Coordinates of C-alpha atoms (C1' of nucleotides) in Angstrom, one line a residue:
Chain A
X465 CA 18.5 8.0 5.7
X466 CA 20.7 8.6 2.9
X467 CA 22.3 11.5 3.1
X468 CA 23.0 12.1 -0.6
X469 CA 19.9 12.5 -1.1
X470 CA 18.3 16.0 -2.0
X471 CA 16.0 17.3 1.1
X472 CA 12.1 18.2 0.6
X473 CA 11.5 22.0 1.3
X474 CA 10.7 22.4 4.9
X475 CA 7.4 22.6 3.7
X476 CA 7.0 19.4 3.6
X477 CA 8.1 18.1 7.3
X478 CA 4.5 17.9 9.1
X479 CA 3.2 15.5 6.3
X480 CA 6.7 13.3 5.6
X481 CA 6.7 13.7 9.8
X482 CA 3.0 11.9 9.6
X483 CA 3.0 9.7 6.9
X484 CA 6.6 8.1 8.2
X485 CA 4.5 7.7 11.2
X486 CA 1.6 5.8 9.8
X487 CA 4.6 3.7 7.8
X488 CA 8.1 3.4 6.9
X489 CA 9.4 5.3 3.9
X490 CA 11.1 3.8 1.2
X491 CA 14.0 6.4 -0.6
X492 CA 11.8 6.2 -3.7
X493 CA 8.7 7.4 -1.8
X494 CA 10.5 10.5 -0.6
X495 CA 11.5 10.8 -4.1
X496 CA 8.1 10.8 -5.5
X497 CA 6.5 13.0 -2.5
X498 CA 9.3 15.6 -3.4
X499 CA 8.6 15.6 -7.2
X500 CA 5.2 16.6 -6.2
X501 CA 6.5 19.9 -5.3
X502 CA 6.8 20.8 -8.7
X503 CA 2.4 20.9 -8.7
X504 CA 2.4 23.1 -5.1
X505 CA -0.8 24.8 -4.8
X506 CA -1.4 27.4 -2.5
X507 CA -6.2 28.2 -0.7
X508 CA -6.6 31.3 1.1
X509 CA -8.6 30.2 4.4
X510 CA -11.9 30.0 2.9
X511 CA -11.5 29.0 -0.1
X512 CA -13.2 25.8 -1.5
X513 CA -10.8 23.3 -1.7
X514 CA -13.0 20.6 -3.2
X515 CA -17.1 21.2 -4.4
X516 CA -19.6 18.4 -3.4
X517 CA -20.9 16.1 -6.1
X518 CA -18.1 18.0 -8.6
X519 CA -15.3 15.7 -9.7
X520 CA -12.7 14.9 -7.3
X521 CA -9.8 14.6 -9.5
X522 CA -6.3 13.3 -7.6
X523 CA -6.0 12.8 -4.2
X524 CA -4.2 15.6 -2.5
X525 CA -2.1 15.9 0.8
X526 CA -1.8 18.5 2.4
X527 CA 1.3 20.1 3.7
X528 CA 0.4 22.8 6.2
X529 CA -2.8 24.8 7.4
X530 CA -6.1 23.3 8.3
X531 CA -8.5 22.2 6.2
X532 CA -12.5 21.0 6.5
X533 CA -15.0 18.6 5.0
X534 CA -18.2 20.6 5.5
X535 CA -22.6 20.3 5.1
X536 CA -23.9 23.4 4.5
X537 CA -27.4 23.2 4.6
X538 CA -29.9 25.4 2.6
X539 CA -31.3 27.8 5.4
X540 CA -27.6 28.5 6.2
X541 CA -26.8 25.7 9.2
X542 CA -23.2 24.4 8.6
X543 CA -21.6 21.1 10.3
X544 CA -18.1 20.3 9.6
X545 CA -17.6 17.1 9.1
X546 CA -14.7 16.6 10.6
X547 CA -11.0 18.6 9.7
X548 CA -7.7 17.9 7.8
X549 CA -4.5 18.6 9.2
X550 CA -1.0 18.7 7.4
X551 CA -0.2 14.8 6.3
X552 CA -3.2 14.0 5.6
X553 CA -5.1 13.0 2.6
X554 CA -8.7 14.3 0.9
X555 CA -9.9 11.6 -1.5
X556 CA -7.5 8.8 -1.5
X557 CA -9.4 6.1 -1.9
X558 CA -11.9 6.9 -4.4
X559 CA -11.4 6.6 -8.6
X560 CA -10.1 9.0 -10.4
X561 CA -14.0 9.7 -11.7
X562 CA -15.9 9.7 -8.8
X563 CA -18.0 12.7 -7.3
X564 CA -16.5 14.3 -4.0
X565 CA -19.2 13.2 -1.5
X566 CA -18.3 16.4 0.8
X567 CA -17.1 19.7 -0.1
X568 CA -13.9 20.8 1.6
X569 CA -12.8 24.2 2.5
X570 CA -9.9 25.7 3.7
X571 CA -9.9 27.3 7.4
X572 CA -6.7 28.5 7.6
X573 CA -4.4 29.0 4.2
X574 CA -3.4 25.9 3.2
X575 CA -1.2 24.4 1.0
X576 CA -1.0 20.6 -0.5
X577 CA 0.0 18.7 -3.5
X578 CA -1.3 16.2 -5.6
X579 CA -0.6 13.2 -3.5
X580 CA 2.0 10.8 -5.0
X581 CA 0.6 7.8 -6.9
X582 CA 1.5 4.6 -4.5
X583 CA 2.7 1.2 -6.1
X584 CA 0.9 -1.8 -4.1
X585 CA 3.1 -2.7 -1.3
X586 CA 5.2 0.3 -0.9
X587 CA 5.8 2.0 2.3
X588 CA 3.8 5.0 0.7
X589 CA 0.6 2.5 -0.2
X590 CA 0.4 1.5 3.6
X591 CA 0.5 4.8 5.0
X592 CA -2.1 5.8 2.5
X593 CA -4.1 2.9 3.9
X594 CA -3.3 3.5 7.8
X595 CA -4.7 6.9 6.9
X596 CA -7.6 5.7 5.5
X597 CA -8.7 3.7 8.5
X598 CA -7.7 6.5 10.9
X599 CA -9.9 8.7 8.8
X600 CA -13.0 6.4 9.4
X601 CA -12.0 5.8 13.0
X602 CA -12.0 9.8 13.4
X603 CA -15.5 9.3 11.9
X604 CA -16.8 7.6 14.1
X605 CA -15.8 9.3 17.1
X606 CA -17.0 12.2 15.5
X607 CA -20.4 10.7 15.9
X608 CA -20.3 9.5 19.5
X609 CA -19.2 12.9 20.5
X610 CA -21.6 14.7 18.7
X611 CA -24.5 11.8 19.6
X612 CA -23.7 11.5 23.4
X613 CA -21.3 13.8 24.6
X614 CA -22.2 17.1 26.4
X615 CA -20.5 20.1 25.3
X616 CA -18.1 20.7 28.0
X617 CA -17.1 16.8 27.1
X618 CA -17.0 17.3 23.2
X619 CA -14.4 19.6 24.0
X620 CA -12.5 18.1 26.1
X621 CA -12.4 14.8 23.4
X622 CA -12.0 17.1 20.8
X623 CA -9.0 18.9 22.1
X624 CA -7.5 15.2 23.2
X625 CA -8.2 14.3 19.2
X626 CA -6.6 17.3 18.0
X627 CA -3.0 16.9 20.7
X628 CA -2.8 12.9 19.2
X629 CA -3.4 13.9 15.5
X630 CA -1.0 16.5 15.8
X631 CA 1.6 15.3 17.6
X632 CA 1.6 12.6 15.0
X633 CA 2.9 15.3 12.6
X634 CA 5.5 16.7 14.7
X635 CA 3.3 20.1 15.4
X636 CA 2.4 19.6 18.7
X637 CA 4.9 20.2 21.7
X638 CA 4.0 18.6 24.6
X639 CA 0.6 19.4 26.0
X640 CA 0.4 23.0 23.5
X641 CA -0.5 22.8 20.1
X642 CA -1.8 25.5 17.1
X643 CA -5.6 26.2 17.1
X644 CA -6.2 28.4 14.9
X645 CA -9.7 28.1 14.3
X646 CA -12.6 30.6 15.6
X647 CA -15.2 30.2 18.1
X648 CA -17.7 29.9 15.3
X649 CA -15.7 27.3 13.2
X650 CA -15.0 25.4 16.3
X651 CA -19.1 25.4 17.3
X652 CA -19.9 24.5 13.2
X653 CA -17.7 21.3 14.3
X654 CA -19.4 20.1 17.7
X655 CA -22.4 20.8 16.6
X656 CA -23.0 23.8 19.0
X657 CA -23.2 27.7 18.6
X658 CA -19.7 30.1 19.3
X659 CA -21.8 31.5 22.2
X660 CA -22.2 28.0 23.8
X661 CA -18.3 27.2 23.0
X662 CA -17.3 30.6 24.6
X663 CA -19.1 29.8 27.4
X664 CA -17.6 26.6 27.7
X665 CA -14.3 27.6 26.8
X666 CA -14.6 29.9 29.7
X667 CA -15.1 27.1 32.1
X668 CA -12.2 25.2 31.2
X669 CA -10.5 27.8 32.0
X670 CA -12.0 28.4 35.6
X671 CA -11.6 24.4 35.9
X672 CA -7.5 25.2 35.3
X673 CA -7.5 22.4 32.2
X674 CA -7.5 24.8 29.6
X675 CA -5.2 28.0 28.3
X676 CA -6.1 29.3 24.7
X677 CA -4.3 31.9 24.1
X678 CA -3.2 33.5 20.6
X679 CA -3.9 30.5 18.6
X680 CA -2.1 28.2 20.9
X681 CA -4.0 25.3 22.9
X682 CA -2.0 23.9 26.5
X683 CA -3.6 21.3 28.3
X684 CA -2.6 21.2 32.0
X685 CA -4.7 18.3 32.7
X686 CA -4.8 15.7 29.5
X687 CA -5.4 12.6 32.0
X688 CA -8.5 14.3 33.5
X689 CA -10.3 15.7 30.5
X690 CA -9.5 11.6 28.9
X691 CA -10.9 9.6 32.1
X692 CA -14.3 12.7 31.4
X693 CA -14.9 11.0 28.3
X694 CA -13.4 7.5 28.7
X695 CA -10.9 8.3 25.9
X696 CA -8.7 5.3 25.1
X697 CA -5.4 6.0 23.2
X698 CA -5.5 3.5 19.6
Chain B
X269 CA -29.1 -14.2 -17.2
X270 CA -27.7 -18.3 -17.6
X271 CA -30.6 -20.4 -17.2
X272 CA -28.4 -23.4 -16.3
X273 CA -26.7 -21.8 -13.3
X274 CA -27.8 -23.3 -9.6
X275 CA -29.5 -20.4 -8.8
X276 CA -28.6 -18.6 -4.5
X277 CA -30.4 -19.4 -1.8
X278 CA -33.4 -16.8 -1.5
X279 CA -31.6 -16.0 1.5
X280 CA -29.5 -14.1 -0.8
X281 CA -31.8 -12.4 -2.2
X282 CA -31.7 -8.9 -1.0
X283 CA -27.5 -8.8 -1.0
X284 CA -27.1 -10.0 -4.3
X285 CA -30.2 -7.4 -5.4
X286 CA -28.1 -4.8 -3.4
X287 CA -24.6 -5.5 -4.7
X288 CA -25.9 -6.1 -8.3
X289 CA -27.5 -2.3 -8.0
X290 CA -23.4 -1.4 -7.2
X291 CA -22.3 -3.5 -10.0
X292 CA -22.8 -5.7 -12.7
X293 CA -22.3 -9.3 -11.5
X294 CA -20.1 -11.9 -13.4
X295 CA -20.8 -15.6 -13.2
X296 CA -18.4 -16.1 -11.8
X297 CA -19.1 -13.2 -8.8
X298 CA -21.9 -15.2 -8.2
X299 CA -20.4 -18.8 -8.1
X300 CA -18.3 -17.1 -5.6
X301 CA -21.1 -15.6 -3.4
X302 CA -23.0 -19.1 -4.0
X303 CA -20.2 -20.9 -2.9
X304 CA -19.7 -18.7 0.4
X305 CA -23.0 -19.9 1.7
X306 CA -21.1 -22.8 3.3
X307 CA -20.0 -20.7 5.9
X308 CA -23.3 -19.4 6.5
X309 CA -23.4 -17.7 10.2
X310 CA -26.6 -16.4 12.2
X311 CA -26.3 -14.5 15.6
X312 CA -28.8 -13.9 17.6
X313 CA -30.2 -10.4 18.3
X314 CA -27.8 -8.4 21.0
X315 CA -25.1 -11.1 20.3
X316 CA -21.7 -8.9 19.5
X317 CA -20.6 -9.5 15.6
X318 CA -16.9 -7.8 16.2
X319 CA -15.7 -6.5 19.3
X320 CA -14.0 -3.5 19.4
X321 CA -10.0 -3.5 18.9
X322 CA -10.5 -7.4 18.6
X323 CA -8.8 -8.9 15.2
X324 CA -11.6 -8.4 12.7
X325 CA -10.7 -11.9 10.8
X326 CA -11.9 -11.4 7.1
X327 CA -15.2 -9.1 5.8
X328 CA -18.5 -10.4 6.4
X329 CA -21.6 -9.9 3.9
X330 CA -24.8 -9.4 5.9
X331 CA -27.4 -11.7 4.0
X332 CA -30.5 -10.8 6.3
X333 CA -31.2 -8.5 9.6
X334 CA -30.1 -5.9 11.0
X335 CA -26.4 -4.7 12.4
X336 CA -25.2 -1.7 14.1
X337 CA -21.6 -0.3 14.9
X338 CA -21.9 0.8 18.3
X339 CA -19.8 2.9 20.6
X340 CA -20.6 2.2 24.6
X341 CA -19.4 4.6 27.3
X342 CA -18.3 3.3 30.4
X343 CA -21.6 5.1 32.5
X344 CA -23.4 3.5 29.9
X345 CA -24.2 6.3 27.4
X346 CA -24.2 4.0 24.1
X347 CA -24.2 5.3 20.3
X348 CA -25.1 3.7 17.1
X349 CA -22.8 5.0 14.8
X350 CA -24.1 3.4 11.9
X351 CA -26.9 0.8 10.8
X352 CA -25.6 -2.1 8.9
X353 CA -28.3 -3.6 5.9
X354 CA -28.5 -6.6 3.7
X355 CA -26.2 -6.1 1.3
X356 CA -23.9 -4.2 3.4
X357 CA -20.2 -5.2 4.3
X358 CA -18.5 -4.9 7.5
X359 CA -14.5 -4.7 7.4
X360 CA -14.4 -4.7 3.9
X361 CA -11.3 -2.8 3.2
X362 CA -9.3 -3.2 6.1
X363 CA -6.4 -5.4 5.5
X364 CA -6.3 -9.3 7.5
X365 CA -4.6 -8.1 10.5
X366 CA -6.4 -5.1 11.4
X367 CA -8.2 -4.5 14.8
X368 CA -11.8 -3.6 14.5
X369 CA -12.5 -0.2 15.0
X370 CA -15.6 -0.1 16.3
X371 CA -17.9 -3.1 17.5
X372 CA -20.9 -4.1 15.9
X373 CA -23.8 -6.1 17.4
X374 CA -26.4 -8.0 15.9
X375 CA -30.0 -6.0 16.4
X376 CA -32.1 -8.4 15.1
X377 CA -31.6 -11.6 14.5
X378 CA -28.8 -11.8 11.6
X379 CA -27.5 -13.9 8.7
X380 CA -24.1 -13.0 7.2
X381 CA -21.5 -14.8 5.3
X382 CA -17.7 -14.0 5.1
X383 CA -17.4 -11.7 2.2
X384 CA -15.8 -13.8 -1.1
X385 CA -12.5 -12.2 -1.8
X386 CA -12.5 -10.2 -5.0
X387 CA -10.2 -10.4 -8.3
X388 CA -9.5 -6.3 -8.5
X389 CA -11.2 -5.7 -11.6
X390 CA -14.4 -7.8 -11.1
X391 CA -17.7 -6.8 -10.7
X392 CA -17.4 -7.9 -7.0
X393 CA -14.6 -5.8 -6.1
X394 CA -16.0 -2.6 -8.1
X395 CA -18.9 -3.3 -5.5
X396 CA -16.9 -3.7 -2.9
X397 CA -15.3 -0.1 -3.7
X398 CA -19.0 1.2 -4.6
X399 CA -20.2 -0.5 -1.1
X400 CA -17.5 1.6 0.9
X401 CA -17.8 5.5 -0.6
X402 CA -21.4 4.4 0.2
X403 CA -20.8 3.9 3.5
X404 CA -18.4 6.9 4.1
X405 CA -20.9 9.4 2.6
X406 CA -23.9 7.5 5.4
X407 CA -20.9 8.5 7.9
X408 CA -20.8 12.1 7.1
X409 CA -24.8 12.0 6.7
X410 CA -25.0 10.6 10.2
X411 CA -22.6 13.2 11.6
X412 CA -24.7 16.4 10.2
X413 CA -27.9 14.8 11.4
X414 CA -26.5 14.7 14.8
X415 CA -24.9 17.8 14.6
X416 CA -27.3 20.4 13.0
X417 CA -31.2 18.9 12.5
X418 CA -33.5 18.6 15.5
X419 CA -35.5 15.8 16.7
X420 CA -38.3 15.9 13.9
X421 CA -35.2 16.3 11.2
X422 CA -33.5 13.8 12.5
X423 CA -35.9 11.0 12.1
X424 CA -37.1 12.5 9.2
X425 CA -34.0 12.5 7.1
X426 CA -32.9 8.9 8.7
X427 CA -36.4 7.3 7.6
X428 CA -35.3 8.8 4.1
X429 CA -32.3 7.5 4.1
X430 CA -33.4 3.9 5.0
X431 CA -36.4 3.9 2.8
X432 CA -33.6 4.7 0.2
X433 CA -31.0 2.1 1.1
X434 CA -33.7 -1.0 1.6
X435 CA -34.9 -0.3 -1.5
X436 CA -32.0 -0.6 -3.2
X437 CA -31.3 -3.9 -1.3
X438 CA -35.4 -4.5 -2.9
X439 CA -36.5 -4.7 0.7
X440 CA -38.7 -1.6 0.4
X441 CA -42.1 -1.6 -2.1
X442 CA -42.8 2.2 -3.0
X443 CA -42.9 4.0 0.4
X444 CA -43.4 1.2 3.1
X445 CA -40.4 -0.9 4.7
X446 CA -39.5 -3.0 7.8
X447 CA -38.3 -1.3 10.6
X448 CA -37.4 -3.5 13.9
X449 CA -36.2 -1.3 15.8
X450 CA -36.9 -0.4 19.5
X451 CA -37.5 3.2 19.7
X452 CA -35.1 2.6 22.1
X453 CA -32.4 1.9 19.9
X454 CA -33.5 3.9 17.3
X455 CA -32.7 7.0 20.5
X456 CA -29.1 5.2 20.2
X457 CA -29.0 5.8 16.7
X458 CA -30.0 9.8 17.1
X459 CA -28.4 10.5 19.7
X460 CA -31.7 11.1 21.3
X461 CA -33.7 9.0 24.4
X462 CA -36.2 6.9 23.3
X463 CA -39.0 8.9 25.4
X464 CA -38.2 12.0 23.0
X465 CA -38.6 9.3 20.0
X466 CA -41.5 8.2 21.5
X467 CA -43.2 12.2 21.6
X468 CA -41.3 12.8 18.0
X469 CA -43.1 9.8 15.6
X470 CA -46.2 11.0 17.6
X471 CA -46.1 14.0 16.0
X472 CA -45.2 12.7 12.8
X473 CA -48.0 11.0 13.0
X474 CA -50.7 13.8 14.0
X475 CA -48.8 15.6 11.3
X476 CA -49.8 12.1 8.5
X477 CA -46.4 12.2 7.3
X478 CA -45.6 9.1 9.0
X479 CA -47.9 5.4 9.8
X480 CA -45.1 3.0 11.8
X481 CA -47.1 0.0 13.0
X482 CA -45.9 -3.7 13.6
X483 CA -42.1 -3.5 12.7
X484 CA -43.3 -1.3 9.1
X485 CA -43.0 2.2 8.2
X486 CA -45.0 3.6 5.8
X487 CA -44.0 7.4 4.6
X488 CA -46.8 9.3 3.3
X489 CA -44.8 12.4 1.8
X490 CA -41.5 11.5 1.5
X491 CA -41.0 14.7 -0.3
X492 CA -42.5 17.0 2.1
X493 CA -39.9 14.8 4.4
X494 CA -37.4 15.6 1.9
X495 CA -37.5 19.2 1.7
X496 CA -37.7 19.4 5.3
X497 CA -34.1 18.6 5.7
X498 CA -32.8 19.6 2.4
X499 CA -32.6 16.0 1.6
X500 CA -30.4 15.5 -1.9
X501 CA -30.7 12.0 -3.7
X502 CA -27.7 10.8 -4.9
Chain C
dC675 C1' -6.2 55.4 13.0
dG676 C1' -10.2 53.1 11.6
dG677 C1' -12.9 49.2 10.4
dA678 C1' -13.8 44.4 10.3
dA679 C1' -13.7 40.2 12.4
dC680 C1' -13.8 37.9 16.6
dT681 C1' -14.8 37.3 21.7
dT682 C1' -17.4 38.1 25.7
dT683 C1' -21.5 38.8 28.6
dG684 C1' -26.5 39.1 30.0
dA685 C1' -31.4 37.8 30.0
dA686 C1' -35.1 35.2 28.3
dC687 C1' -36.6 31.2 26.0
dC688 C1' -37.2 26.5 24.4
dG689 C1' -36.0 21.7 22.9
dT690 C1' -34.7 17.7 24.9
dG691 C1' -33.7 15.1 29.2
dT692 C1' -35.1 13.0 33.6
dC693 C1' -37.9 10.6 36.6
dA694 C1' -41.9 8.1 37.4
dA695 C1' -45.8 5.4 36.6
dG696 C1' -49.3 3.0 33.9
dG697 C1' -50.6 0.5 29.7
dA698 C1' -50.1 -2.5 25.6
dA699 C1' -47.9 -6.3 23.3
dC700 C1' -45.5 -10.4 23.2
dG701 C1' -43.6 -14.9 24.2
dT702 C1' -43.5 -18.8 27.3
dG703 C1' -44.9 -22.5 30.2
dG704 C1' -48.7 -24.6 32.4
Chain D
dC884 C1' -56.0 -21.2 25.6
dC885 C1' -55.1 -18.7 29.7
dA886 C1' -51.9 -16.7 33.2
dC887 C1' -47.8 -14.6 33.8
dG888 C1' -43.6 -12.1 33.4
dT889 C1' -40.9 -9.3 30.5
dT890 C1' -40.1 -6.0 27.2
dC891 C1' -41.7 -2.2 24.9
dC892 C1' -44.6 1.9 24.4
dT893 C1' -46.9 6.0 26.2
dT894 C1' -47.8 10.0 29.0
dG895 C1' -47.2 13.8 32.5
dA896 C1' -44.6 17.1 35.3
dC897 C1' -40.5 19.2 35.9
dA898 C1' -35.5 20.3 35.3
dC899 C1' -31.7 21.8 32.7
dG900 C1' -28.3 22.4 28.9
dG901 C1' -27.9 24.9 25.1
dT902 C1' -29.9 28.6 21.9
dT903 C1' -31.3 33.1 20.7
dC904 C1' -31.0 37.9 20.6
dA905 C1' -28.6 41.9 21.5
dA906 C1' -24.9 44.7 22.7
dA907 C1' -20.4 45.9 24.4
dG908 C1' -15.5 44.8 24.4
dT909 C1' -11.2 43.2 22.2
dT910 C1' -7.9 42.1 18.7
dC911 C1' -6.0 42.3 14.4
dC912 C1' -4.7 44.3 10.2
dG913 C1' -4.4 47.4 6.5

DNA sequence: CGGAACTTTGAACCGTGTCAAGGAACGTGG
DNA sequence: CCACGTTCCTTGACACGGTTCAAAGTTCCG
């Protein structure tokens, strides 16, 4: 750490927190993530963030809130595709030209930047990659749970998904972490209805495993709910 | 077109069909698939392709059968996460070292040859690229399916989606195409069991929409299919 | 203080799973 | 070419997890 150096806005912490996880940082990557300040840009929660099939332009990180890639089908059934958290990217590995093959939205306000360009073999370009393959490895799980898992166990790997990727930003303490999303958005993302997640929300609770409580998840159990859905730690 | 060039082993028919429909093929892309067929590979069907967190070695290019990523649970609950195609790549942009992040098994019996590296800026590699927003878009596809459409959407908007990607591979002629799968596997590729399959292409088939008989489908309204499931070419 | 958004609960319903058994197709060895 | 075992497909009866519909309660925010 050079101490010389000029400090991103706090703003940026959960993302540099991330993407120093995913790879070491070079001076000069701090440098260009800071300069991308300058081009902040600011979605009330529901705004759309990115429109599918409409050009994707740059790839953006995103600095705080919670984003989605959602389906929305014509008769009004919505699946989210799976969410983006603070650090990490939407579109980072397509050309400049090509379509956005989801639309995202925001769920809470969020805020991001165009992310940085990345030379080949800087610390930047390998976190840009490590994020890329953890993006597809969330895809997949997001397909056995919703494939094979019973509710009260999509949960259960859900929440253990959220604690890891979180933490990994530095906005997890612990077993608690931020949840701010409704019992609607969280049903549009496990593929059940918010009276089905209430219900099962309601059980954690009775099982002892589970305290939601203004915005705020705490696992008491994290070993149990992993060894429900054979959950193994990358 | 040059006359003079060996011409590929009809074996490579179907990938080179496929890849060419991605991008427009150089000579010297296919000297360089040509000369790959010396490490020709064929695995049985069930034998395991990648295992899961083993090294995935360097991208393979499926030349004929049929693949599957597949997550197992440890009571035996098992999901298909994705249906791999001549013409398809597996690993393709994860870098030498890389763990595999899912395992994928061979469903029927399969040919594949490791993938020729590309020169960035080649027709190849601009495949490449085409070949994986292809595959994330089939990821998000595959994760509405399972969350939102019932059993009769489901297979309705998966036969779509293979008609569409055999074809492009040439394997499909108008609306007919192979189809080896088990209904049992097929239940793994759902997230269904293969009795409910079983009672599902039944009533496709009291309904005419659908004629599945020794290993070939034949759609007799894909549109009808289509609308069913708001179904968007892209 | 009032209204909108969100959560909670109950009762009835239904799509899909489970269990079990029989039938058809297929490959293999005699 | 037949006999046999194995794998796959088909069907029925029943159970259950999750949905639907409706309404009351709560929290949040302007």
């Amino acid at each position: 750490m050079n101490i010389a150096l000029k400090p991103h806005s706090s703003l940026f912490a959960a993302a540099i927190t991330r993407l120093s996880n995913l790879a070491p940082l070079s001076d000069a990557d701090h440098a260009a993530l800071r300069d991308a300040e300058l081009e902040r840009r600011r979605f009330a929660a529901h705004r759309e963030i990115q429109g599918e099939g409409k050009p994707a332009g740059t790839p953006l990180l995103v600095l705080s809130g919670w984003a989605a890639r959602v389906r929305t089908f014509s008769d009004g059934r919505r699946q989210l595709l799976g969410l983006v958290l603070p650090g990490d990217l939407i579109g980072s590995w397509h050309h400049g030209d090509a379509p956005a093959p989801t639309s995202v939205m925001a769920v809470s306000e969020v805020t991001l930047v165009p992310a940085p360009a990345a030379a080949p073999g800087t610390g930047l370009a390998r976190a840009y990659a490590a994020a890329a393959a953890l993006e597809s490895a969330q895809l997949y799980r997001q397909i056995a749970r919703l494939g094979r898992l019973s509710a009260y166990e999509r949960l259960a790997d859900w929440l253990l998904e959220m604690r890891e990727r979180l933490a990994a930003a530095g906005l997890a303490s612990g077993n608690s972490f931020p949840m701010p999303l409704t019992q609607e958005v969280l049903a549009d993302t496990l593929g059940l209805t918010s009276v089905h997640i209430n219900r099962t929300l309601q059980s954690m609770r009775r099982d002892g495993v589970l305290d939601l409580r203004s915005g705020t998840v705490r696992l008491a159990d994290p070993e149990q709910l992993a060894a429900l859905v054979d959950y193994r730690t990358r």
